Coordinates of C-alpha atoms in Angstrom, one line a residue:
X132 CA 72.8 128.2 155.2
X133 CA 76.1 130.0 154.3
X134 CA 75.3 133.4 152.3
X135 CA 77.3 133.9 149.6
X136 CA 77.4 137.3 149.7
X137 CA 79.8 136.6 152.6
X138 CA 82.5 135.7 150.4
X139 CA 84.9 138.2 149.9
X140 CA 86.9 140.1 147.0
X141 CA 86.8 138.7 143.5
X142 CA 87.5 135.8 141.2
X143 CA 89.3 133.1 142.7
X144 CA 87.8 130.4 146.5
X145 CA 90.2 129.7 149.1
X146 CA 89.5 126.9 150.4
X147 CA 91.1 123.9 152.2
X148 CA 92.4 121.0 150.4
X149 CA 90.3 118.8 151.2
X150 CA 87.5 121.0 149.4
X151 CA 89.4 119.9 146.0
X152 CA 87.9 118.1 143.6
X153 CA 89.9 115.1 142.2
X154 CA 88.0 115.2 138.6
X155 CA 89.1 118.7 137.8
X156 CA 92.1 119.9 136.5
X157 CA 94.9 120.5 139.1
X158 CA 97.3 124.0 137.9
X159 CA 100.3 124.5 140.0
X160 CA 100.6 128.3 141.3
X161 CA 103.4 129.6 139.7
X162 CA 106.3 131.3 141.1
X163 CA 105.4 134.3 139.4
X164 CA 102.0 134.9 141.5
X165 CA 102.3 136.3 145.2
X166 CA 98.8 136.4 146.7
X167 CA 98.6 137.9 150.4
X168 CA 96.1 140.2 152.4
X169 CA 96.6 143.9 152.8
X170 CA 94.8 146.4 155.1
X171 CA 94.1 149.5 153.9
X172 CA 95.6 151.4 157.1
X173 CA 98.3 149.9 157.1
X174 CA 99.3 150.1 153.2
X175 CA 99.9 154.0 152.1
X176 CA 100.4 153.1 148.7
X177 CA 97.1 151.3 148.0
X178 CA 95.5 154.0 150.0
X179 CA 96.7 156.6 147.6
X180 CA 95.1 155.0 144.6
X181 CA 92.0 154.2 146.3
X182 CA 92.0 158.3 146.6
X183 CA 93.0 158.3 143.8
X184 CA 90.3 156.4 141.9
X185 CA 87.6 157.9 143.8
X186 CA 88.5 161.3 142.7
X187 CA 88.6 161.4 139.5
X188 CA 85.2 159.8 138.7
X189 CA 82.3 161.5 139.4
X190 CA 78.5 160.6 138.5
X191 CA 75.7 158.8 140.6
X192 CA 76.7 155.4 139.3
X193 CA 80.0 155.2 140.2
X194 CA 79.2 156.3 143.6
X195 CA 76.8 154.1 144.3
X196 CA 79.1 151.4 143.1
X197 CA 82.1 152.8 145.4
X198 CA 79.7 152.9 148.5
X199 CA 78.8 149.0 148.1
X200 CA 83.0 148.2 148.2
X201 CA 84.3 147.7 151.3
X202 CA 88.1 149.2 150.6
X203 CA 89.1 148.6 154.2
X204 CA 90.8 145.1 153.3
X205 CA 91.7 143.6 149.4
X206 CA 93.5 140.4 148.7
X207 CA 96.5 141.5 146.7
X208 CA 97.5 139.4 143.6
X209 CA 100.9 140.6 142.0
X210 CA 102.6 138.7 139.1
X211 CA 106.0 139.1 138.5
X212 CA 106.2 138.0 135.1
X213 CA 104.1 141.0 134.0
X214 CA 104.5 143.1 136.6
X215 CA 101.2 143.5 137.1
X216 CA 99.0 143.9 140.4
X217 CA 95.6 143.0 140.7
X218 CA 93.7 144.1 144.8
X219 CA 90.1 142.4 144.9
X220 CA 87.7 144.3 147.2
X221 CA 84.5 142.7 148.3
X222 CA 81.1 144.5 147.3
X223 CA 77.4 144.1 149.5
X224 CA 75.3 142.2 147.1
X225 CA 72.1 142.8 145.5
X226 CA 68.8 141.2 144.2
X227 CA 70.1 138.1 142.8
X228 CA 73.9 138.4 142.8
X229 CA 75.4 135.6 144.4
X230 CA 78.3 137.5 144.3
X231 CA 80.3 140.9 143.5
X232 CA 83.6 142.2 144.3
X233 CA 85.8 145.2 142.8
X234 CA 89.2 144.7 141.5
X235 CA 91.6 147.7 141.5
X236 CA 94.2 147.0 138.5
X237 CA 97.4 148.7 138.9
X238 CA 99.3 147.7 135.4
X239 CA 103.0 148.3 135.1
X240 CA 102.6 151.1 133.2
X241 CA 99.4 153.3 132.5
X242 CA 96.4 154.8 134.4
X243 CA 94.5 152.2 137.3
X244 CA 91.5 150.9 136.3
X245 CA 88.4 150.0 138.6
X246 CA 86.1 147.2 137.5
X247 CA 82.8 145.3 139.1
X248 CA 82.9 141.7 138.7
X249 CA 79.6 139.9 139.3
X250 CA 77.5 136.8 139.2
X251 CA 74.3 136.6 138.9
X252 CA 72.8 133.1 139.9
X253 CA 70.4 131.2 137.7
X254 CA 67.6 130.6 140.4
X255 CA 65.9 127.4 138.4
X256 CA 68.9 126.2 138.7
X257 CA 69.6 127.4 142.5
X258 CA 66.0 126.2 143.2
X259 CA 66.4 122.4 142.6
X260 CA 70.0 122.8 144.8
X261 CA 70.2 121.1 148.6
X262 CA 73.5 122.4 148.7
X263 CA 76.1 124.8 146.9
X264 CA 77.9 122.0 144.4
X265 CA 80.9 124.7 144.1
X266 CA 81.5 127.0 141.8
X267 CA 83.0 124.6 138.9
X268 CA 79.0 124.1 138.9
X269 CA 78.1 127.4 138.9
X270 CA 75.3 128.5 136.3
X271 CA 74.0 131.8 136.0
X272 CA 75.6 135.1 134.4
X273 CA 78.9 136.5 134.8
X274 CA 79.3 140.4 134.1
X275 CA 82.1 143.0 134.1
X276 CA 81.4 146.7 134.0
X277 CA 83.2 149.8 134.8
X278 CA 82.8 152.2 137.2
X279 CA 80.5 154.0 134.7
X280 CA 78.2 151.4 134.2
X281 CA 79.2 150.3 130.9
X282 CA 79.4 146.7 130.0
X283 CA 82.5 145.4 129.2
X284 CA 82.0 141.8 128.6
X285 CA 78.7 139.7 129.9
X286 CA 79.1 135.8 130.1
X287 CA 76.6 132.8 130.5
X288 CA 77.5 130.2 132.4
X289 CA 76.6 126.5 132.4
X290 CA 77.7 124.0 135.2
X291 CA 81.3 126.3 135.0
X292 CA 81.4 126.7 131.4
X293 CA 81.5 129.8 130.2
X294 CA 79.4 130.4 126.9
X295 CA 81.4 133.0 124.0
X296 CA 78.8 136.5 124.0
X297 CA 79.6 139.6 122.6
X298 CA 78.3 142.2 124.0
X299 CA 79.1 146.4 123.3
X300 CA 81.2 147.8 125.8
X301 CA 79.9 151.5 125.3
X302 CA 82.3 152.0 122.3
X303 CA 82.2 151.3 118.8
X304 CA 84.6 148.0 119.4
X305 CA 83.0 144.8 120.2
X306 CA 85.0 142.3 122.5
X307 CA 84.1 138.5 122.9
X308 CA 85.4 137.6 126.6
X309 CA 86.1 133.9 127.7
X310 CA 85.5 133.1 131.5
X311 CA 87.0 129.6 132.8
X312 CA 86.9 128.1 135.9
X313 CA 89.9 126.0 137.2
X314 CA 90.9 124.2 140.7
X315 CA 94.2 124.9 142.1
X316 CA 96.4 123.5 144.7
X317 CA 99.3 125.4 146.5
X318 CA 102.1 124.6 148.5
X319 CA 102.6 127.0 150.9
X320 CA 106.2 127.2 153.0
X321 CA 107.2 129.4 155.8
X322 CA 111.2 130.1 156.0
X323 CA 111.7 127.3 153.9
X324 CA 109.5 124.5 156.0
X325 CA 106.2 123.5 154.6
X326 CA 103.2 124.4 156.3
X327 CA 99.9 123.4 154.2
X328 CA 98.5 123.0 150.9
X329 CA 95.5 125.2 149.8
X330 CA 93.5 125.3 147.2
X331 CA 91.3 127.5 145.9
X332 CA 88.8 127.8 142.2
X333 CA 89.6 130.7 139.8
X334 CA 88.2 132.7 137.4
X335 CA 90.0 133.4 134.4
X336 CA 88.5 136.3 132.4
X337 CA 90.2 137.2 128.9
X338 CA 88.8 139.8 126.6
X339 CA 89.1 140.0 123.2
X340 CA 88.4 142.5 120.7
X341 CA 85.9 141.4 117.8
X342 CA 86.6 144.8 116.0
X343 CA 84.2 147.5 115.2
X344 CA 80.8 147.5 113.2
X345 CA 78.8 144.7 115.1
X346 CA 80.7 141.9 113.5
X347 CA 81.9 140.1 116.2
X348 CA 84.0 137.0 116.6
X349 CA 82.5 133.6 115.4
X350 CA 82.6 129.9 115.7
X351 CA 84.7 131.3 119.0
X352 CA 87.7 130.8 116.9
X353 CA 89.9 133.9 118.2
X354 CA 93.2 133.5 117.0
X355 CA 94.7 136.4 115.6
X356 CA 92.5 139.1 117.6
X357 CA 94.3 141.0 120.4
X358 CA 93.9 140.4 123.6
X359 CA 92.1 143.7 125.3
X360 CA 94.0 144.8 129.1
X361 CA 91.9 142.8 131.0
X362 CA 92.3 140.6 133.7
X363 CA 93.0 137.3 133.1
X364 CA 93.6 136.2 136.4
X365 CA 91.9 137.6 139.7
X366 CA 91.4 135.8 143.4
X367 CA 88.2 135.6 145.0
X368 CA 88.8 134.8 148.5
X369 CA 86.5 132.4 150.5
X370 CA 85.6 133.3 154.1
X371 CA 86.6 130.3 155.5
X372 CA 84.8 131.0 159.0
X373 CA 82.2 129.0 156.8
X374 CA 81.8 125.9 156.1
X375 CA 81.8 125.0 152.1
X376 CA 78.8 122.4 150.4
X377 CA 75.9 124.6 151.5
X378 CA 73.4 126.1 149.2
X379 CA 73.2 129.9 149.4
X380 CA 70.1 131.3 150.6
X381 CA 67.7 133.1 148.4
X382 CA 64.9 133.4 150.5
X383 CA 66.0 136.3 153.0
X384 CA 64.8 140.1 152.9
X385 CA 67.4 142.4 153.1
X386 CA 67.0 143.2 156.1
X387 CA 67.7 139.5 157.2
X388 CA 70.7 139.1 155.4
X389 CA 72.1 141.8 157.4
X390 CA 70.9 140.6 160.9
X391 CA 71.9 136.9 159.7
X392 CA 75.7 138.5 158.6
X393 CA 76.0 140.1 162.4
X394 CA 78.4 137.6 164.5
X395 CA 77.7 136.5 167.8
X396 CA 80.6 136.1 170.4
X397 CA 80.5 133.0 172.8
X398 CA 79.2 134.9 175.8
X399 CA 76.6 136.8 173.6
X400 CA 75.3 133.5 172.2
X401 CA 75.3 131.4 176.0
X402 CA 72.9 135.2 177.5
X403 CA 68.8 133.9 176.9
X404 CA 68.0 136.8 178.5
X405 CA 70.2 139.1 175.6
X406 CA 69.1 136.7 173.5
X407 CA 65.6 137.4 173.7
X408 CA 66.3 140.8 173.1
X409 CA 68.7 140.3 169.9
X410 CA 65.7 138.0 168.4
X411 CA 63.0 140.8 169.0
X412 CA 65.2 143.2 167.4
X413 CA 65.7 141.2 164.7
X414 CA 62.1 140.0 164.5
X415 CA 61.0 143.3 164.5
X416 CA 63.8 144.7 162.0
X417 CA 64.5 147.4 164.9
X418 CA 68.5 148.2 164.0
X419 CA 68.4 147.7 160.3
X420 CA 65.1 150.0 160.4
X421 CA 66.4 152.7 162.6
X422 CA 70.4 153.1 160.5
X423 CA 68.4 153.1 157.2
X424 CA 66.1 155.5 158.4
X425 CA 69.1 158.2 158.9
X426 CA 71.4 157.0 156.4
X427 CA 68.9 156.8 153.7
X428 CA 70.9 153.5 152.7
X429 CA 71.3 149.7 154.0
X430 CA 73.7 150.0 156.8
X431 CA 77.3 148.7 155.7
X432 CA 79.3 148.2 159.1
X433 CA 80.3 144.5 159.3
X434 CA 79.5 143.9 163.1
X435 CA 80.1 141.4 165.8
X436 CA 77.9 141.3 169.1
X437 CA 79.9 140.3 172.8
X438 CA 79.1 140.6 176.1
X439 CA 81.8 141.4 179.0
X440 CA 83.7 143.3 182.0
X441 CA 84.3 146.8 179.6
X442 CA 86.0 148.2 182.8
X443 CA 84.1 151.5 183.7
X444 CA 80.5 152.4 184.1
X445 CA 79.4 152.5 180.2
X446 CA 76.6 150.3 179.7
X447 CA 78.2 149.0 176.2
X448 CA 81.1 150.2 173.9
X449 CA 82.0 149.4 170.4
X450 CA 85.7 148.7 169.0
X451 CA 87.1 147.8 165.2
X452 CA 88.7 144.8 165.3
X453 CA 92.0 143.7 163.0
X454 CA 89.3 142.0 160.9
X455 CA 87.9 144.8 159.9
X456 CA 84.8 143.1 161.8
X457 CA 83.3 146.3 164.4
X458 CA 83.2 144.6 167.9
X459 CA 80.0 145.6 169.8
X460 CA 80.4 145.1 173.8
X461 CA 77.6 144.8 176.3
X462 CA 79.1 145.8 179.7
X463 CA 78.8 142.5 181.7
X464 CA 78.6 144.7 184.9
X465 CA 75.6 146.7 183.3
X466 CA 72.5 144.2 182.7
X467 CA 70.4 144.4 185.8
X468 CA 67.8 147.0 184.2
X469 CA 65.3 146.7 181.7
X470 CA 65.4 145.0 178.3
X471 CA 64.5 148.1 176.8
X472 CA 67.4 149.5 178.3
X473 CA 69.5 146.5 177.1
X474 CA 67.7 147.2 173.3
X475 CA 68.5 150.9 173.6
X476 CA 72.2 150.2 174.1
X477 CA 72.4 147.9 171.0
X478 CA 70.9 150.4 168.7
X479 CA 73.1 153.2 170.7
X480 CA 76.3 150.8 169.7
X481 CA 75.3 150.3 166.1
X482 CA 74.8 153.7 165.7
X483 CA 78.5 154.0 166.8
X484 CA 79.6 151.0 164.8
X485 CA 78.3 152.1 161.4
X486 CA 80.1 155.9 162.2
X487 CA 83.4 153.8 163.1
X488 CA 82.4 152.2 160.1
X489 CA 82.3 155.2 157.8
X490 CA 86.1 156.4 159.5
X491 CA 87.6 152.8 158.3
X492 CA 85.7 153.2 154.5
X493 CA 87.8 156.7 154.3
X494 CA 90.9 155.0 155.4
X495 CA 91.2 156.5 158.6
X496 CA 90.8 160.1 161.0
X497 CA 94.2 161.0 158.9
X498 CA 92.9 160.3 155.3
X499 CA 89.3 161.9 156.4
X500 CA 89.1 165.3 155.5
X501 CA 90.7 164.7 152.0
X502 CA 88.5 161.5 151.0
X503 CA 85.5 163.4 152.3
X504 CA 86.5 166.5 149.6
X505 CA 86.5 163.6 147.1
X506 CA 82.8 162.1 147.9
X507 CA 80.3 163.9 149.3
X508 CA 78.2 166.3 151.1
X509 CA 77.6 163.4 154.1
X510 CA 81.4 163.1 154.5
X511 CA 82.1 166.9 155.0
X512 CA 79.1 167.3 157.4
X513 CA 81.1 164.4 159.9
X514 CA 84.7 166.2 159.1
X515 CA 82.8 169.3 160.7
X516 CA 82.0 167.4 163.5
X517 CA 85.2 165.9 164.2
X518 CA 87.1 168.9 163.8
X519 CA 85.3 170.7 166.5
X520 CA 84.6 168.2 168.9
X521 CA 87.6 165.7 168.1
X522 CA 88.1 162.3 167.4
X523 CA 86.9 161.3 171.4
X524 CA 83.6 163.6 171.3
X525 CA 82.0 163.8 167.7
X526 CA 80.4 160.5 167.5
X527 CA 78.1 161.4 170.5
X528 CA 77.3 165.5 169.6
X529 CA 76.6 164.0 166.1
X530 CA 73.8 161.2 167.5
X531 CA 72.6 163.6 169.7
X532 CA 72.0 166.2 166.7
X533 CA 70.7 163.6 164.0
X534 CA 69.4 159.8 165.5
X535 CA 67.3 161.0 168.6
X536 CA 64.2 160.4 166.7
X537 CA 65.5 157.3 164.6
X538 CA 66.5 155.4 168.1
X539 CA 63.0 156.7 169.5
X540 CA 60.9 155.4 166.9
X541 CA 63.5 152.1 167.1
X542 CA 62.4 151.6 170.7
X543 CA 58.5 151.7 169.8
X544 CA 58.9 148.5 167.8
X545 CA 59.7 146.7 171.0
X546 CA 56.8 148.0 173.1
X547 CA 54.6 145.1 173.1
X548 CA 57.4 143.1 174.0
X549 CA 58.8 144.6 177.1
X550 CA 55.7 146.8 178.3
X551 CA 53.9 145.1 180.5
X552 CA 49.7 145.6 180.1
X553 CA 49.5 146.3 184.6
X554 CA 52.5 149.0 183.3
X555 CA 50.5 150.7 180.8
X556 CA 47.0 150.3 182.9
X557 CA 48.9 152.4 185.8
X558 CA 49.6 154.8 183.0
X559 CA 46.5 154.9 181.7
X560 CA 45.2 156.1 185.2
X561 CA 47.4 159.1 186.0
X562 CA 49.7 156.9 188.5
X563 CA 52.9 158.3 187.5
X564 CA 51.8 162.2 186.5
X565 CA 52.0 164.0 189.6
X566 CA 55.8 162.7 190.1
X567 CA 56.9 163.8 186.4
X568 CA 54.8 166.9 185.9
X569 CA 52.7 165.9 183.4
X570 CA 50.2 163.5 181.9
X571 CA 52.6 160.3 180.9
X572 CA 53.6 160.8 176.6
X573 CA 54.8 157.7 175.2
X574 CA 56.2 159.7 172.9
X575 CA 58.3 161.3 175.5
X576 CA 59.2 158.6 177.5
X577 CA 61.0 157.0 174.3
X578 CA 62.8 160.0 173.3
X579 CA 64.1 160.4 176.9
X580 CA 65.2 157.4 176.9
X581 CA 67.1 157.8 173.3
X582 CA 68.7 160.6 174.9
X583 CA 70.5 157.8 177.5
X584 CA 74.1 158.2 177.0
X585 CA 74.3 161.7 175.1
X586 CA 73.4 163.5 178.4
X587 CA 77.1 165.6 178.1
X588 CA 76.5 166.5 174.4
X589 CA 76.1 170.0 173.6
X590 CA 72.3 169.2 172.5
X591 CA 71.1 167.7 175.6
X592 CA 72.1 171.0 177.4
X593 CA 70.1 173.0 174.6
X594 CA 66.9 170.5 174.7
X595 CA 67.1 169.3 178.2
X596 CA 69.0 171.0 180.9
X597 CA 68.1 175.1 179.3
X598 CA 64.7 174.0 178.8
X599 CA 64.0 172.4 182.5
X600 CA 63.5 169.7 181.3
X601 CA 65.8 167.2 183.7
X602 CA 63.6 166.3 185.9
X603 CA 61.2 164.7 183.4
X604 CA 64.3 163.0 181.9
X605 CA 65.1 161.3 184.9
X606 CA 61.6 160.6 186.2
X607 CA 60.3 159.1 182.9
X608 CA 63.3 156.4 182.6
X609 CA 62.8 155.9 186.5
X610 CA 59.1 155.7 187.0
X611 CA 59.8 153.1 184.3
X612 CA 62.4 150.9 185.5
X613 CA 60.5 150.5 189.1
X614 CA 57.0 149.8 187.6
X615 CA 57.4 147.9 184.8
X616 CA 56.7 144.0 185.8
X617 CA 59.3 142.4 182.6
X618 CA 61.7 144.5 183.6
X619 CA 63.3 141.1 183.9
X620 CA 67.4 142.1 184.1
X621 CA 69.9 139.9 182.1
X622 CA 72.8 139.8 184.6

């Protein structure tokens, strides 16, 4: 079932038009409105407000509302008539949120403004659902706060109707804001031809202020207040990878919603033997265990798994994508070994993946060192790192110094799996000590084996080679490779 929290950036669906519904009212886009996607890389403008905005706030809320955006991609919404731009960022989602994007308004004249839109689903209603009826059905709560926390307007909705609340927004004013839900249809032409008509669902949020001292508007007659510099119109674009009419799920852990999020390429999908690796990983929680161990936080690197011919003798590298998605690649030419290998190169690549991650959220290796003055202490720590060992050799020096012991402990998880009991008996009775020096430690043979791939970092020299310790580094992963009976390869 489709995730909602999949949808990206804020108020208004894209999708096709045959997704319309005939009993709803049909608004023509007007001339006015320009709506297109925009990468953050490749737009210096937007990047220097996203900067912008995240340096002059400070305060554990708004960070932890700025680390759940994804800035790396917005749909832009600009309106002629008022001269007024509107980017929607998507946002991870929590607890019951069906939904929750950031909208960056840049008004014609005055300071930006961040916001957090969000809906929270009614699950009664959710509950008696067999499929998603749309959001003209949508009942639940819709919220808008700043990037302080405060609540600027907080609406119930019922089947898409938006009930009048007043609500304080922090200050002594009170504002009443109206949220409707309407279906529109677009022509869209290229150089004059016409390609395709799209439609999409918005939300239309306007505030208005209900003056000070608690009285509030009433009777939700609200002519004659003044409208408060809020957006009235914002897009929420659909991932249309998806298909519409399917009920969100409400079941899943967060840990499963981020293993169910993670795409699978064709030749990834068609490997049983990877794929009873990516199930035991994901059975097991291994790589959503093993990043939030380190990070301290749910991992936030959108990711995509493939298999093929990388081209040199890596077992696996990883790539961002023009998506924004980060590509994971099993070398094709690299799957005749163990499955515990094969495991240990997945969590090696996510490792890299959520690091290539964290480089795209700051807008790139040019943007770094300045967004990382802005943030925090975790940002500086990886600028250090890639000024000294440079944009080819930090990721690996900074693994090797910090997620040893997280991919270690990883690997464990998947012992029963891919440790085969006559394995473990020859263990138990000395086979393999004379041959690597010492009585066999699980707990060494999984770090060695976490060290696979960091072997010309800076810290395997100080831990392995100065300390003698090679020879047990090769012998454990070895011994292990010959002996153990599932060693059942994947090429």
């Amino acid at each position: 079932m489709i995730k909602y929290h999949r949808l990206l950036f804020i108020v208004v669906i894209l999708v096709f038009a045959n997704s319309c519904q005939s009993d709803l009212e049909l608004v023509p886009l007007t001339s006015s409105l320009q709506i297109k996607k925009v990468f953050l890389k490749d737009d210096p403008h937007l990047k220097s407000m996203v900067n912008a905005l995240k340096g002059s706030y400070s305060g554990s809320r708004t960070k932890s509302y700025l680390d759940d955006v994804d800035f790396s991609k917005a749909t832009k919404l600009y309106d002629s008539a008022n001269q007024s731009t509107k980017y929607t960022f998507s946002m991870r989602v929590k607890g019951d949120y069906m939904l929750r994007n950031f909208i960056l308004v840049e008004p014609e004249f005055g300071e930006i403004q961040g916001l957090v839109f969000s809906h929270k689903v009614d699950q009664e209603w959710l509950i008696g659902l067999d499929t998603f009826p749309g959001w003209e059905q949508f009942t639940g709560t819709f919220t808008i706060e700043d990037l302080q926390g405060n609540l600027i307007s907080e609406s119930q909705i019922s089947d898409g109707t938006s009930q009048f609340h007043n609500t304080s927004n922090g200050r002594e004013n009170r504002q009443t804001c109206i949220t409707n839900y309407v279906s529109t249809c677009t022509d869209w032409y290229v150089n004059g031809s016409y390609v395709d008509t799209y439609c999409h669902i918005e939300t239309r949020t306007t505030c208005y202020s209900s003056g000070g001292g608690g009285g509030g508007a009433s009777g939700g007659d609200l002519n004659g207040n003044t409208p408060q510099p809020q957006p009235e119109r914002v897009v929420l674009e659909f991932d249309d990878s998806e298909p519409m009419g399917t009920a969100p799920s409400t079941s899943l852990s967060v840990e499963d919603a981020w293993e169910q999020d993670i795409c699978q390429k064709t030749a990834f999908k068609n490997n049983d033997c990877v794929q009873d690796i990516w199930n035991k990983m994901k059975q097991n929680d291994v790589g959503y265990e093993t990043l939030t161990n380190f990070l301290g936080d749910s991992p936030k690197a959108e990711l995509c798994l493939d298999i093929k011919d990388i081209g040199d003798d890596a077992n696996g590298n990883t790539d961002p994508s023009e998506s924004g998605k980060v590509i994971i690649n099993l070398n094709s030419t690299k799957l005749n070994r163990s499955k515990l290998s094969i495991a240990r190169t997945l969590l090696h690549e996510m490792i890299h993946a959520e690091l290539i991650g964290l480089v795209i959220k700051a807008g790139g290796y040019d943007d770094f060192q300045n967004y990382a003055k802005n943030y925090d202490d975790e940002f500086l720590a990886i600028w250090d790192y890639i000024e000294e060992f440079g944009k080819s050799g930090w990721q690996h020096e900074y693994m090797a110094d910090n997620y040893i012991t997280y991919i270690s402990s990883g690997l464990k998880l998947l012992e029963a799996f891919y440790v085969s009991s006559s394995f473990k008996n020859a263990v138990n009775n000395g086979y393999y000590d004379d041959v690597i020096g010492e009585p066999w430690s699980w707990d060494n043979f999984y770090k060695y084996m976490a060290w696979e791939g960091l072997h010309k970092t800076e810290q395997f020299q100080t831990d392995i080679i100065d300390e003698n310790l090679k020879n047990k580094y090769d012998q454990y992963r070895l011994r292990f490779e010959d002996g153990n009976s599932v060693n059942l390869d994947c090429q």
